[in-house]
PDB file of C-alpha atoms and ligand atoms in Angstrom:
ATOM      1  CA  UNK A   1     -13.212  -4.792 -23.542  1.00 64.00           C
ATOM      2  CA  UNK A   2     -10.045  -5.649 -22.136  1.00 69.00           C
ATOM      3  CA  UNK A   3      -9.857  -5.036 -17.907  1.00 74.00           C
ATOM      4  CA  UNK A   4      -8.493  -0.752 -17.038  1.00 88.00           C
ATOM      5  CA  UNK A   5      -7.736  -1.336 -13.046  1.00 97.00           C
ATOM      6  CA  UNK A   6      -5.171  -2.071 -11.063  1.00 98.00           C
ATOM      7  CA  UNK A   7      -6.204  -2.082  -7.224  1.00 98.00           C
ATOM      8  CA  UNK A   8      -2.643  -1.534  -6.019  1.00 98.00           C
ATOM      9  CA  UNK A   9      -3.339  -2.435  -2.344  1.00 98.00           C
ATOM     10  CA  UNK A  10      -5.586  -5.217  -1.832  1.00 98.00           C
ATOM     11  CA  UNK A  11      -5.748  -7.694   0.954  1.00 97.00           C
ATOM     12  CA  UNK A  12      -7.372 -11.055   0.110  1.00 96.00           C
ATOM     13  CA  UNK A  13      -6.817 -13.328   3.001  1.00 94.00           C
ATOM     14  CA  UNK A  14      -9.701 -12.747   4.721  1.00 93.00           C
ATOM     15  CA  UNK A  15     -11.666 -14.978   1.783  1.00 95.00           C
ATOM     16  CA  UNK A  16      -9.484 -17.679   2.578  1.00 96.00           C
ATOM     17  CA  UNK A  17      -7.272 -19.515  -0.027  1.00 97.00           C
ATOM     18  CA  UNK A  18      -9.975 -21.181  -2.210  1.00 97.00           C
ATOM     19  CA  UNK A  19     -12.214 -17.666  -2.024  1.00 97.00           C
ATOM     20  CA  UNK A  20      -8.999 -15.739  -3.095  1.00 97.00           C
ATOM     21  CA  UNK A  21      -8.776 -18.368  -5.778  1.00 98.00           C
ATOM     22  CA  UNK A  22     -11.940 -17.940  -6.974  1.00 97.00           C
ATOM     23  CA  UNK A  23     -11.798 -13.941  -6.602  1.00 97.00           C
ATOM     24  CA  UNK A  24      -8.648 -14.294  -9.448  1.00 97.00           C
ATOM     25  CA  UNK A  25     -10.227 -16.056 -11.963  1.00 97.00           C
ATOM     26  CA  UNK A  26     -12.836 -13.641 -11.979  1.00 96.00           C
ATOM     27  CA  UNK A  27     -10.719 -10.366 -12.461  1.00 96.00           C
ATOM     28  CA  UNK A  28     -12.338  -9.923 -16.137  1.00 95.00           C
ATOM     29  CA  UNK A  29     -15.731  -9.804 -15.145  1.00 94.00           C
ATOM     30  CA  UNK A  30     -14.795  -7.300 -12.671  1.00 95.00           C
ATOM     31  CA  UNK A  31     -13.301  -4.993 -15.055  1.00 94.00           C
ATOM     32  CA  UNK A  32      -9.691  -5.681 -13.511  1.00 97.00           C
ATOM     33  CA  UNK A  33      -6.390  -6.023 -15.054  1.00 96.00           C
ATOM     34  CA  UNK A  34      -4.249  -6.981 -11.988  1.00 97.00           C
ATOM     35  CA  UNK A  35      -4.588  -6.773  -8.053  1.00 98.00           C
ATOM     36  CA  UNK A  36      -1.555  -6.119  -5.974  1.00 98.00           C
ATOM     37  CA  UNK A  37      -1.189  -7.751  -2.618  1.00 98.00           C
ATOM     38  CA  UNK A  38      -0.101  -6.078   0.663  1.00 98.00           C
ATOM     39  CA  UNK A  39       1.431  -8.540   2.911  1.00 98.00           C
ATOM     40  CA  UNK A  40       1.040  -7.616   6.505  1.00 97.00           C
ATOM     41  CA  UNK A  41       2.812 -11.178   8.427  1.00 96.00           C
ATOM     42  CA  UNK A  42       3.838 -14.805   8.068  1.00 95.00           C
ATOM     43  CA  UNK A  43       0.034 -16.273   7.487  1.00 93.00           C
ATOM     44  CA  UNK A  44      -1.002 -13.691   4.660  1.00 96.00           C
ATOM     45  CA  UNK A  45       3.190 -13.723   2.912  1.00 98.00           C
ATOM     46  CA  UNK A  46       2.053 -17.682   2.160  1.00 97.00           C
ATOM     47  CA  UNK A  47      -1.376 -17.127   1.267  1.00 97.00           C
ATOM     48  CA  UNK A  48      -0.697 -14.430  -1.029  1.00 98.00           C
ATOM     49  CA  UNK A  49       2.425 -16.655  -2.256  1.00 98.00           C
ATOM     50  CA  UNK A  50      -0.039 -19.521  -3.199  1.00 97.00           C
ATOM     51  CA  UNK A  51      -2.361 -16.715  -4.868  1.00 98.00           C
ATOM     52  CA  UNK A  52       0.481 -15.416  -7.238  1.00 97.00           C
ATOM     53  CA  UNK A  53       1.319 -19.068  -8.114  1.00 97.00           C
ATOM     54  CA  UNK A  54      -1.862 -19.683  -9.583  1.00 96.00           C
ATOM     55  CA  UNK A  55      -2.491 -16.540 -11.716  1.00 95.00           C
ATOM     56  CA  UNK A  56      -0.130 -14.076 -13.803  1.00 93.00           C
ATOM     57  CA  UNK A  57      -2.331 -11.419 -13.032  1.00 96.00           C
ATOM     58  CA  UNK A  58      -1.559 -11.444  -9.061  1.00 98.00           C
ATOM     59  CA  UNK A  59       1.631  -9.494  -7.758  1.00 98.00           C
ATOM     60  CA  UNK A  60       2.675  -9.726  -4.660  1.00 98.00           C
ATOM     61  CA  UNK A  61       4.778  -7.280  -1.923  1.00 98.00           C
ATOM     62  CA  UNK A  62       5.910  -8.451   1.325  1.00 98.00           C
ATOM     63  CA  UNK A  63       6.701  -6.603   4.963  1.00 98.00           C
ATOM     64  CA  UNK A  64       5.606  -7.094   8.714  1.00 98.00           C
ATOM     65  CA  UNK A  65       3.007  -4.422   9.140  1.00 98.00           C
ATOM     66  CA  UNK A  66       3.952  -2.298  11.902  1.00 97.00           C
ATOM     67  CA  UNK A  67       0.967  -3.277  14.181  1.00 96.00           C
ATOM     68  CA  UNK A  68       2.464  -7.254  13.620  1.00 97.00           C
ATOM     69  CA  UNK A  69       5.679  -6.381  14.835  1.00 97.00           C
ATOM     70  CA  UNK A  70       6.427  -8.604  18.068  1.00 96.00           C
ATOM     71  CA  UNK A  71       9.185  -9.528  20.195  1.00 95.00           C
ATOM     72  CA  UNK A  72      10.093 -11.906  17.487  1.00 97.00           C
ATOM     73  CA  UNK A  73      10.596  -9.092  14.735  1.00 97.00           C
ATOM     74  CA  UNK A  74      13.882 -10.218  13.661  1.00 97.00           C
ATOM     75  CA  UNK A  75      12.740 -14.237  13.341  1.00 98.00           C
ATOM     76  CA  UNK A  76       9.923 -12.595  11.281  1.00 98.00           C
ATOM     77  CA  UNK A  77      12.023 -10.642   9.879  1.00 98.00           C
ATOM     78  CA  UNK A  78      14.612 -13.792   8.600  1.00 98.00           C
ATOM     79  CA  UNK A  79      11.301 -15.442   7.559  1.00 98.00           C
ATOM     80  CA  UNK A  80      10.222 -12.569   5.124  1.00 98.00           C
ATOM     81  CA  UNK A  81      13.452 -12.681   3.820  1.00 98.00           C
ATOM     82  CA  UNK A  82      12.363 -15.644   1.627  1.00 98.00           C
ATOM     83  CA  UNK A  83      10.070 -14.567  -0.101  1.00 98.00           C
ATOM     84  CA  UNK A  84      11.506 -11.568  -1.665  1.00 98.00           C
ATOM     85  CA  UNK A  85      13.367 -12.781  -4.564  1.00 97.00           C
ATOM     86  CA  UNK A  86       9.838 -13.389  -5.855  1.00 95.00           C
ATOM     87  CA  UNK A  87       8.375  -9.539  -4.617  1.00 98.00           C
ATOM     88  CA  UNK A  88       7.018  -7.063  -6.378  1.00 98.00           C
ATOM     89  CA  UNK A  89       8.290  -4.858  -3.206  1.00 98.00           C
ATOM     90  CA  UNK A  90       8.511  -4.759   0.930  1.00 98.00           C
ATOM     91  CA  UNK A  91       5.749  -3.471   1.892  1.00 96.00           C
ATOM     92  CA  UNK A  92       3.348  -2.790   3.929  1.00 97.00           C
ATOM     93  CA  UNK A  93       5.772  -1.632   6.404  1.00 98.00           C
ATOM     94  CA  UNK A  94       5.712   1.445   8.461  1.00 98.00           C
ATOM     95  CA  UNK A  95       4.676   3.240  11.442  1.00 97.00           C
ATOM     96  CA  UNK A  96       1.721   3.466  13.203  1.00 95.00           C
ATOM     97  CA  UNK A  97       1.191   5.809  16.703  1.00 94.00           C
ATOM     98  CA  UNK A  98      -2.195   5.945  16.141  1.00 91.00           C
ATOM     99  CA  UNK A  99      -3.342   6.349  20.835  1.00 85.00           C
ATOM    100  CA  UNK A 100      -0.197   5.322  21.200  1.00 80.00           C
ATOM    101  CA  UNK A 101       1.151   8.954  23.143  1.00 77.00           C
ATOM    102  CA  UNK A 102       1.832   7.598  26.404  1.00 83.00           C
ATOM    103  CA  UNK A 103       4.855   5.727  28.109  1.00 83.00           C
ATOM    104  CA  UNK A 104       3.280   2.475  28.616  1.00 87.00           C
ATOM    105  CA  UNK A 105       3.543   2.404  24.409  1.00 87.00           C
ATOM    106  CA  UNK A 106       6.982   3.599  24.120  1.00 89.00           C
ATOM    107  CA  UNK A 107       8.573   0.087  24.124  1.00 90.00           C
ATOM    108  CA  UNK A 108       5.835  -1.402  21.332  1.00 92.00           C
ATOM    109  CA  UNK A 109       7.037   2.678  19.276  1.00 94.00           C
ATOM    110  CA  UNK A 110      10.603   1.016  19.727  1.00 95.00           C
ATOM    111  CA  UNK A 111      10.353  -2.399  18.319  1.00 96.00           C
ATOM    112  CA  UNK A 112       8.164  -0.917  15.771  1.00 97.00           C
ATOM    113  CA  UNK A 113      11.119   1.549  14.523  1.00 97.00           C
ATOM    114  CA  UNK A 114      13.420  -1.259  14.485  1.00 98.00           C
ATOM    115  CA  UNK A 115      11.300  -3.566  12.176  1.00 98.00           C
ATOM    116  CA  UNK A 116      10.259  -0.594   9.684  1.00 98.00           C
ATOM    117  CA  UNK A 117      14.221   0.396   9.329  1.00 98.00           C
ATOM    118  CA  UNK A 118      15.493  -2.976   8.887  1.00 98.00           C
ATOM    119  CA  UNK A 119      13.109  -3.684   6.643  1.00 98.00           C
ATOM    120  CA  UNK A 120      13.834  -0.218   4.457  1.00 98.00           C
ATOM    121  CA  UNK A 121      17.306  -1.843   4.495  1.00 98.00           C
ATOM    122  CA  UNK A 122      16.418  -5.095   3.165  1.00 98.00           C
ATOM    123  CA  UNK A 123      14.364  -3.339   0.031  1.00 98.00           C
ATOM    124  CA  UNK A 124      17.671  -1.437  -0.442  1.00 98.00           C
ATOM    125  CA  UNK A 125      19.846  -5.022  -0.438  1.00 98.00           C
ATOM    126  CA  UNK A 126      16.951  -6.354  -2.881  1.00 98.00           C
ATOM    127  CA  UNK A 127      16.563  -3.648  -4.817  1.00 98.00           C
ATOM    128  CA  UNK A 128      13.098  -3.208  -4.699  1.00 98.00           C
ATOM    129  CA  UNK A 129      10.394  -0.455  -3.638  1.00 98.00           C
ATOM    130  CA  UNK A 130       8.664   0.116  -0.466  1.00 98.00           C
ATOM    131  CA  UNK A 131       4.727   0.696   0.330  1.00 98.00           C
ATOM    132  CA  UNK A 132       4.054   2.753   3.252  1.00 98.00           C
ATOM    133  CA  UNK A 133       1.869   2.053   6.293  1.00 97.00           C
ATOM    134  CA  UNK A 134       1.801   5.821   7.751  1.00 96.00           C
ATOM    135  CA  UNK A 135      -0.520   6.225  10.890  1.00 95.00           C
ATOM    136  CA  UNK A 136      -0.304   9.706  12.729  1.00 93.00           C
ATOM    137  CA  UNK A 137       3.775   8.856  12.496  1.00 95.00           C
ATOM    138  CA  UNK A 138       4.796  10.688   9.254  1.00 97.00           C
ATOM    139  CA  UNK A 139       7.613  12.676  10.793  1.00 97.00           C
ATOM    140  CA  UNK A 140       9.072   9.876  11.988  1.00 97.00           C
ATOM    141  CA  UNK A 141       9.014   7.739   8.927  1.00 98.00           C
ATOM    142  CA  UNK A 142      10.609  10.924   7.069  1.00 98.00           C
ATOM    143  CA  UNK A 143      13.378  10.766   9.454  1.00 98.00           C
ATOM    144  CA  UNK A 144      13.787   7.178   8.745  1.00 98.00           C
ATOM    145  CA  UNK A 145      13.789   7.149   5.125  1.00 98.00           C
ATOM    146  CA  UNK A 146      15.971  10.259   5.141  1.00 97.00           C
ATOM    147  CA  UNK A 147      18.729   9.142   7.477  1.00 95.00           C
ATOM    148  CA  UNK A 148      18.749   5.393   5.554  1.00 97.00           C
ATOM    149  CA  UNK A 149      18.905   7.457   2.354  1.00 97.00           C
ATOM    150  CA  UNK A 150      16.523   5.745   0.646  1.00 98.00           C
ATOM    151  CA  UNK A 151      16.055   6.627  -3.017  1.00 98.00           C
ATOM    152  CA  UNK A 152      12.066   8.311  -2.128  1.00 98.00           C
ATOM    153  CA  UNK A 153      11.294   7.820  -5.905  1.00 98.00           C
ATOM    154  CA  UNK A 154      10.592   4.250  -4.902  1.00 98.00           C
ATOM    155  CA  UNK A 155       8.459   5.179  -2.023  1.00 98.00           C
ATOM    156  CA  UNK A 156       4.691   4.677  -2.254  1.00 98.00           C
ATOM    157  CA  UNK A 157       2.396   5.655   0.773  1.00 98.00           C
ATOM    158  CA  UNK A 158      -0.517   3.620   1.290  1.00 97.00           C
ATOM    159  CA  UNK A 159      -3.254   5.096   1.626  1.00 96.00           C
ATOM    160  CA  UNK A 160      -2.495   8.824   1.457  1.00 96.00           C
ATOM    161  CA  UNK A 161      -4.474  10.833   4.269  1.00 94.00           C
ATOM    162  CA  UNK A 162      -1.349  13.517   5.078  1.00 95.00           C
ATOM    163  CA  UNK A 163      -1.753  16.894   4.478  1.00 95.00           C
ATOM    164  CA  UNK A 164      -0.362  19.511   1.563  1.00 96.00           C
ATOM    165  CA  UNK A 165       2.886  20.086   3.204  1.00 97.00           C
ATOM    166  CA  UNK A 166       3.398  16.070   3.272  1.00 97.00           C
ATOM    167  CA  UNK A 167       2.640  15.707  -0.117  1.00 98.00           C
ATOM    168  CA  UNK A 168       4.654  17.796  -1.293  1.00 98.00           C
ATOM    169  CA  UNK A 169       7.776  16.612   0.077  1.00 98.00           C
ATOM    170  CA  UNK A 170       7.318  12.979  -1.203  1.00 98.00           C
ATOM    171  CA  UNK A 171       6.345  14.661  -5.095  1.00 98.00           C
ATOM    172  CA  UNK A 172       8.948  16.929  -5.166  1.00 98.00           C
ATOM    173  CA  UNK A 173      11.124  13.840  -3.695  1.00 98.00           C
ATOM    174  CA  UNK A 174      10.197  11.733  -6.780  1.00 98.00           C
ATOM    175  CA  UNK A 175       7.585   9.910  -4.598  1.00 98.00           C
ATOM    176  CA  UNK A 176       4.610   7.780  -5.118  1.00 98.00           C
ATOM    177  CA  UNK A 177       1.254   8.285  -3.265  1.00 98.00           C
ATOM    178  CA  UNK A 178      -1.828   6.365  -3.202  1.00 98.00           C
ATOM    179  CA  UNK A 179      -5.441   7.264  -3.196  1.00 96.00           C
ATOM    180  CA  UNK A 180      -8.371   4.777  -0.895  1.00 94.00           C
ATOM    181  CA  UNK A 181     -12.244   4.932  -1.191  1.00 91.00           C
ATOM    182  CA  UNK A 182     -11.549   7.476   2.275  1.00 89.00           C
ATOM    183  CA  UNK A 183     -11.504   9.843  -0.819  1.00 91.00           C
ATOM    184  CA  UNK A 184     -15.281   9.367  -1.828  1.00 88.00           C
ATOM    185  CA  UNK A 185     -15.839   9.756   2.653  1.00 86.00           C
ATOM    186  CA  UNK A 186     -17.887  13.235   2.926  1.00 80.00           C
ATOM    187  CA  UNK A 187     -15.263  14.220   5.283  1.00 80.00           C
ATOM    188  CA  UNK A 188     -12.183  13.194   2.932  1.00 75.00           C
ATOM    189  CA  UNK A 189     -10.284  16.205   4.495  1.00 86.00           C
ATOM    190  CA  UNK A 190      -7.107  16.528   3.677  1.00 92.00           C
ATOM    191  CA  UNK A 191      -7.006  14.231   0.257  1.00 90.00           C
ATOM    192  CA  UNK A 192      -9.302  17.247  -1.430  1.00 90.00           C
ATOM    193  CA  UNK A 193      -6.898  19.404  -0.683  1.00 92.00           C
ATOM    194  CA  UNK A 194      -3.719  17.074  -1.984  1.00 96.00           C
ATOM    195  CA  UNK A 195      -5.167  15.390  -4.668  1.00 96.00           C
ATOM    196  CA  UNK A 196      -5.867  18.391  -6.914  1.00 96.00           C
ATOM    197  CA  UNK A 197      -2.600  18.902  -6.429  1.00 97.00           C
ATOM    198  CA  UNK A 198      -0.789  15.545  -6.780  1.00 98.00           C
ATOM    199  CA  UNK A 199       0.618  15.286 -10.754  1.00 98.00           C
ATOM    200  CA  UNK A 200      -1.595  12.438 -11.995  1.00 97.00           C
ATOM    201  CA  UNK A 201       1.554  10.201 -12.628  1.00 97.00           C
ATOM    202  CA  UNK A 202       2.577  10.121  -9.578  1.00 98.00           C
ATOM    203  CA  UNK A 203      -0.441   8.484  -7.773  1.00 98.00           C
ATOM    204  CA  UNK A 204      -2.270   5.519  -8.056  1.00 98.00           C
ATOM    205  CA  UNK A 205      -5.423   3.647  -6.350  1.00 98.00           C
ATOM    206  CA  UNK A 206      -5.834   1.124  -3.958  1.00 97.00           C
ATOM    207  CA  UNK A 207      -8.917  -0.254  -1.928  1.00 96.00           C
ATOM    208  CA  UNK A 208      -7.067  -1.564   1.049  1.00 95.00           C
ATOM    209  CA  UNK A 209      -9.781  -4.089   0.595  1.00 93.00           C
ATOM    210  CA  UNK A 210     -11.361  -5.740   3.063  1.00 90.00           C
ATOM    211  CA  UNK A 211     -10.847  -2.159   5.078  1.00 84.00           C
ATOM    212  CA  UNK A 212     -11.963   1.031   4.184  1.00 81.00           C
ATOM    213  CA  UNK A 213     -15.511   0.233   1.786  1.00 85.00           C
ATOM    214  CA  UNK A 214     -15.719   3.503  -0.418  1.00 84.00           C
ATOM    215  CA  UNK A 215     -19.375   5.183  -0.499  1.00 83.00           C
ATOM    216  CA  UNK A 216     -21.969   4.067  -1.375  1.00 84.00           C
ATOM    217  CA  UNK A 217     -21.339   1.073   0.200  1.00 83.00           C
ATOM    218  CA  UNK A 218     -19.956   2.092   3.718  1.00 82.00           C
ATOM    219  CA  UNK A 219     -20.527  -0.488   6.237  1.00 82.00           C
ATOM    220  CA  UNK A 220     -20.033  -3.409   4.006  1.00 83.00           C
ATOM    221  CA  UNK A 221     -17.074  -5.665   3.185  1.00 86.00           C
ATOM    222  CA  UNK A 222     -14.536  -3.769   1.066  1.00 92.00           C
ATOM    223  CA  UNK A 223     -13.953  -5.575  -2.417  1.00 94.00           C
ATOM    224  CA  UNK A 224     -10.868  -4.875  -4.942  1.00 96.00           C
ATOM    225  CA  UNK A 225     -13.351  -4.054  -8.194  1.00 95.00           C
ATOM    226  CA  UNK A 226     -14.686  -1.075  -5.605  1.00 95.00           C
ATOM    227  CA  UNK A 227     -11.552   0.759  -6.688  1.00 97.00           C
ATOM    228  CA  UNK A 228     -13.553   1.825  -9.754  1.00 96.00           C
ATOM    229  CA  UNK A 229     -15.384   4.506  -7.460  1.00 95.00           C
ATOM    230  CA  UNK A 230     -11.647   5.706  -5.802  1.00 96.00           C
ATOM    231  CA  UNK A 231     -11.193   6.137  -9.803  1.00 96.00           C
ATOM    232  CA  UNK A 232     -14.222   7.960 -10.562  1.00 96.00           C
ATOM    233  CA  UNK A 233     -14.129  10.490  -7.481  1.00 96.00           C
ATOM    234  CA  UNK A 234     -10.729  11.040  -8.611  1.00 97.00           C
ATOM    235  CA  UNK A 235     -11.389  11.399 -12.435  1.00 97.00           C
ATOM    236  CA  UNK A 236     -13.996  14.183 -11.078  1.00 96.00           C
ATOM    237  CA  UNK A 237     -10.980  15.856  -9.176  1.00 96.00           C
ATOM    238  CA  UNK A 238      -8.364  16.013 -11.802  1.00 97.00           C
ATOM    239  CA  UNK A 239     -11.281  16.630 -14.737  1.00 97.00           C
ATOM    240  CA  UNK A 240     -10.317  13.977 -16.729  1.00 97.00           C
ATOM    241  CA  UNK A 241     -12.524  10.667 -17.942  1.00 96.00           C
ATOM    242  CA  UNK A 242     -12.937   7.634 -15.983  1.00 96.00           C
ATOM    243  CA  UNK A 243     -11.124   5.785 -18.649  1.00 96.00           C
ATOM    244  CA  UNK A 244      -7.897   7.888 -18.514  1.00 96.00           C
ATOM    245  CA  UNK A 245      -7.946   8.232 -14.768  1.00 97.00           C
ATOM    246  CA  UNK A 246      -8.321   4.234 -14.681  1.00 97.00           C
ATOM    247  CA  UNK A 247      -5.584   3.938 -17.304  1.00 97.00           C
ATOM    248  CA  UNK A 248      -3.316   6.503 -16.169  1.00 97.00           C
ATOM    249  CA  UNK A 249      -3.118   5.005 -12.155  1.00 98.00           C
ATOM    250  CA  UNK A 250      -2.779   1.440 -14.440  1.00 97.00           C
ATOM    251  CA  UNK A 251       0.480   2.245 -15.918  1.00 97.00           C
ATOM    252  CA  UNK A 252       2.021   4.019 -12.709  1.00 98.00           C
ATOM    253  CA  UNK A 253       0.976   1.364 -10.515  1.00 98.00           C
ATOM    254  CA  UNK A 254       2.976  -1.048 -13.450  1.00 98.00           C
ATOM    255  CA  UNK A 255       5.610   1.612 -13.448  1.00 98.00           C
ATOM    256  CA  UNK A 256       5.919   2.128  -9.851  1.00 98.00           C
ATOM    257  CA  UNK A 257       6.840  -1.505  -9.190  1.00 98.00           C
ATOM    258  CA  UNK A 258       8.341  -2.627 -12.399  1.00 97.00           C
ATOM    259  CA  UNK A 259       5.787  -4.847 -13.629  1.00 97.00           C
ATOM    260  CA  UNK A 260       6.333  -6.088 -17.031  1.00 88.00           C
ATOM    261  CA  UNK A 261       2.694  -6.669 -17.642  1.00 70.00           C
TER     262      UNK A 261
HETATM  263 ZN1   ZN B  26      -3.408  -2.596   3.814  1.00 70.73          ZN
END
């Protein structure tokens, strides 16, 4: 049976390069047609580099997450730069204010702005879609995207926790949004409310991998074949089979990003 899933979110470093190696040849037996990489800084854009070199069913997108941005931003910045001729996307870029509501944070809420809006600029100047990072900061990544006028139909937020009223201004935008194993949590709040309501093309899954293990297997190390239970909860929410829900998310995912696959 040929592989349904694509885990569009995926973060393999923490295996190493020889255990991400080994994950890839194994995507079959896992019941997975391609992993995407998120790229969060300079050690994980060459690791995941090296990964997509060995196997055709690797893609990768690149960004400085916004919890890496530094002082050096804009060296990091130059550095990324490189490796986006060979992206899928920029990504995963962002904001994230998660305890961050006091003054002592405001310069680290600066630099962060900075990095996320150049970086929506370069993916404009390449040409190529962006994956969101969105941590109790959505208003302020609207603003963002609104004032760069980015076209939002290549927008794709990680991860999708926001509520109704979010959701609804990236869909009716032309927006992407992704779906985690948080989904399959008992308290998945808000996604039970968005995901019925979400047009099945316009959302894909993701594990987020090594983050974020989906029940039943809290507490453990996240994997990328895991995403088959992100697809089954939300094959159960939309009433459709496993098979189309897998499928469906497949080609959006391929869509999304332009994968000729
Ligand atoms: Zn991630």
């Amino acid at each position: 049976m040929t592989p349904l899933l694509i885990d569009s979110h995926c973060h393999l470093d923490n295996l190493g390069l020889n255990g991400a190696l080994e994950y890839v040849s194994q995507l079959d037996a896992k019941n997975l047609r391609m992993l995407l990489l998120a790229s969060t800084h300079p050690n994980d854009w060459l690791l995941n580099s090296q990964v997509a070199e060995h196997s055709d069913r690797v893609r990768v997108y690149y960004g400085l997450h916004p919890l890496e941005v530094s002082e050096r931003w804009e060296e990091d910045l130059e550095h990324l730069r490189t490796y986006l001729p060979h992206a899928i996307g920029v990504g995963e870029i962002g904001l994230d204010f998660h305890g961050t509501f006091d003054k002592e944070h405001i310069p680290q809420i600066k630099l962060q702005m900075k990095a996320f809006e150049y970086q929506v600029h370069l993916a404009q100047r390449y040409h190529l879609p962006i994956v969101i990072h969105c941590r109790d900061a959505f208003f302020a990544i609207k603003e963002i995207l609104m004032h760069t006028q980015f076209d939002l139909s290549r927008v794709l937020f990680h991860c999708f926790v926001e509520d109704l009223e979010a959701a609804q201004w990236i869909i009716e935008n032309g927006g992407f949004v992704s779906y985690s194993g948080v989904i399959t949590f008992k308290r998945a709040g808000n996604m039970l409310e968005t995901a019925p309501w979400v047009p099945l093309e316009r959302m894909v899954i993701e594990t987020d991998s090594p983050y974020l293990t989906p029940a039943p297997f809290r507490g453990q190390h996240n994997m990328p074949e895991y995403v088959r239970y992100v697809a089954e909860k939300l094959a159960e929410i939309k009433h459709i089979s496993f098979a189309d829900c897998a499928k469906i998310t497949a080609e959006n995912a391929l869509r999304f990003f332009n994968i000729n696959h």
